[in-house]
Amino acid sequence: MLQVPAIRPSNPVLWKELRTRIRGNRAYWLLFWYVMLLSIVLFCAYFFKQRMALKQPIEIYADPVGRDLFKVLSVTQAAMLTIIMPALTAGMVTIEREQRTLDLLMLTLIRPREIAEGKLLSAFGFAALLLTASLPLAGICFMLGGISPGEIAITYLMLAGATLFCGALGLLISAMARTTVISTAATYMAVLALGLCVGATIQSGPMDAMLFAGFNPMFAVFFGPEQTTFYRWHVPNWIPSLVLTLLAALLATAGAAHKLEAGVSECPGALRWLTWTFFTAMAFCCIGSILGGVPQSTSVEELREAAAILGGTLFLALALLALFFCTGDATEIYGEVPALEAGVSRGPLTRFARSWLFTGGYASGPAYILFLFLTGAIVIVTGFPLAGHTDWVQITGIILAALGVALSGTLLWIAMARFFSVVRGNRLQAGIFTYVTLGVALILLPLLNTDAWKGPAHQPGILAWTLYLNPGCAFFALGSTPEAWKKVDLSLPAGQNSTWVFTFFLYMGLAAIIEVWGQARRRQERARRYLPARAE
């Protein structure tokens, strides 16, 4: 007799989680109340529209009722998925840890990457089931008119991408937290904070802010079908937004797998490669949106301002990444990192992917951040001709100066992060001390009260030199016109044209001093820890 083999997914964790979730009554009750609540909300919205139509029939029926009902349906789904999805993934790893089954799971032949993927896909599969169950309600909105099948598909794609990202964020926090209560609270706080940040950036007005709409289901519903200017082309906003959201979800999942691996990774360069991919895509999309929003017939002054903004944005992104890749714990700083097996290298690209730059850990952090800076610089320089701005050659000096300030500031953050890693011996404490120290020294202190630093007759005083510590002053000097510079009156002794030069050399000098000091402390501490043990 011919036997048909059973079709099962290759990931055993995914198969186990799906069976466990579907076998209980909880999943069916949640699905029932999800559809029931959507139906009630949709019926109430239709009843309200009909009551309004009796009072203002011309204005109401000028815009078909189906579009308004679909907006209500989408917003309700976005709110419910924002609540449900983090709850599904926030305790997936912490529950294993609390039940003392995580160590047993790690001892199996299942890879940590497969564990993270299986748990995330099982939760996302249930969320996809919820979205699929609401399709008949979307069909009712379509029959009432005002909405096209393409808009329905785009909205559901954006909802699925945002839901996947929320689940991946919850999984990452679950891999980092100790208990389920802390993981759940931290996940909801992160989702809320991210939603507020995305909303604030969108309300501020820049065109590139709509690219981040996919990170929150509520904004994904409204800004997915919109059009955005991308370099010299007009593209639907859902395409770059969905790409960034999926890459962010993939990066968060890789971070969760990295936490589960705990130094025994079989693919140590995967996290850094995904970070580079996400960084490149983010830079390409943001720069394309910013430069695309600048008209091609614009003046050189506006291009100059755009170059300064791009340089400052690159500096902020690299300063944040430096805290993740240039800090380390005491065991990583003072211990000996075991050599990794390179395997069979079949080409230069494979050797580069497995090189020290992507697998070296704390020691190769500065080189990796500089690699990211080089990538961002290339995207910025090539962005101006891609956007069709023929006058970008006239501001080549401004572009290079902005990149120089961003490079020097990044090197200062790297040196400070490595110094506090040596002093504190803890990655989290090093990151906190770096942010607090440089935040006070570079931002709060120089801008505390600029008027108090002026000497007699409103001339620059001695304390006015501390304004060169603030990178915002350097980028503002590069991007502003002489008239705008005089109106601000920052009282910088060297004037507008030399501000970035002073900031550049000041940052480079401080970075060199802090790095030398940190390495000296590291050698002393390493000698104190290991020389007595060798003598015995």
mmCIF file of N, CA and C in Angstrom, residues 34 70 109 112 123 144 230 266 323 336 353 376 394 409 484 496-497 504 514 518:
data_model
loop_
_atom_site.group_PDB
_atom_site.id
_atom_site.type_symbol
_atom_site.label_atom_id
_atom_site.label_comp_id
_atom_site.label_asym_id
_atom_site.label_seq_id
_atom_site.Cartn_x
_atom_site.Cartn_y
_atom_site.Cartn_z
ATOM 1 N N TYR A 34 -11.972 38.056 19.079
ATOM 2 C CA TYR A 34 -11.329 38.983 18.145
ATOM 3 C C TYR A 34 -12.284 39.339 17.005
ATOM 4 N N PHE A 70 -13.660 50.712 6.481
ATOM 5 C CA PHE A 70 -12.403 49.955 6.429
ATOM 6 C C PHE A 70 -11.331 50.619 7.295
ATOM 7 N N LEU A 109 19.976 18.974 19.907
ATOM 8 C CA LEU A 109 20.647 19.288 18.644
ATOM 9 C C LEU A 109 20.026 20.475 17.921
ATOM 10 N N PRO A 112 20.215 27.416 18.514
ATOM 11 C CA PRO A 112 19.526 28.586 19.092
ATOM 12 C C PRO A 112 18.798 29.422 18.057
ATOM 13 N N ALA A 123 4.095 32.279 17.019
ATOM 14 C CA ALA A 123 3.266 33.405 17.457
ATOM 15 C C ALA A 123 2.749 34.205 16.260
ATOM 16 N N LEU A 144 -19.305 47.697 -0.056
ATOM 17 C CA LEU A 144 -19.966 48.984 0.145
ATOM 18 C C LEU A 144 -19.337 50.092 -0.700
ATOM 19 N N PHE A 230 11.235 59.424 -3.369
ATOM 20 C CA PHE A 230 12.431 58.623 -3.114
ATOM 21 C C PHE A 230 13.473 58.962 -4.167
ATOM 22 N N GLU A 266 27.412 29.409 16.279
ATOM 23 C CA GLU A 266 27.934 28.741 15.096
ATOM 24 C C GLU A 266 28.073 29.707 13.921
ATOM 25 N N LEU A 323 27.665 51.880 21.204
ATOM 26 C CA LEU A 323 27.416 51.381 22.551
ATOM 27 C C LEU A 323 27.121 49.890 22.560
ATOM 28 N N GLU A 336 40.682 35.581 27.055
ATOM 29 C CA GLU A 336 41.192 35.236 25.739
ATOM 30 C C GLU A 336 40.031 34.711 24.895
ATOM 31 N N ALA A 353 33.273 37.629 4.732
ATOM 32 C CA ALA A 353 32.125 37.456 5.625
ATOM 33 C C ALA A 353 32.524 36.776 6.920
ATOM 34 N N GLY A 376 27.801 54.458 5.249
ATOM 35 C CA GLY A 376 26.937 55.633 5.289
ATOM 36 C C GLY A 376 27.481 56.793 4.477
ATOM 37 N N GLN A 394 29.258 71.824 -5.975
ATOM 38 C CA GLN A 394 29.645 73.076 -5.326
ATOM 39 C C GLN A 394 29.705 72.954 -3.805
ATOM 40 N N GLY A 409 33.397 62.625 15.896
ATOM 41 C CA GLY A 409 32.476 62.385 17.000
ATOM 42 C C GLY A 409 32.254 60.906 17.262
ATOM 43 N N ALA A 484 21.919 83.608 8.700
ATOM 44 C CA ALA A 484 21.309 82.804 9.764
ATOM 45 C C ALA A 484 22.267 82.613 10.930
ATOM 46 N N GLN A 496 32.207 81.298 12.027
ATOM 47 C CA GLN A 496 31.423 80.224 11.431
ATOM 48 C C GLN A 496 32.274 79.255 10.627
ATOM 49 N N ASN A 497 33.174 79.750 9.791
ATOM 50 C CA ASN A 497 33.889 78.886 8.867
ATOM 51 C C ASN A 497 34.863 77.941 9.552
ATOM 52 N N PHE A 504 36.404 69.215 15.013
ATOM 53 C CA PHE A 504 37.035 68.006 14.488
ATOM 54 C C PHE A 504 38.314 67.668 15.257
ATOM 55 N N ILE A 514 41.634 59.531 25.513
ATOM 56 C CA ILE A 514 40.805 58.569 26.240
ATOM 57 C C ILE A 514 41.158 57.144 25.849
ATOM 58 N N GLY A 518 42.516 54.398 28.396
ATOM 59 C CA GLY A 518 41.786 53.152 28.588
ATOM 60 C C GLY A 518 42.647 51.923 28.355
#
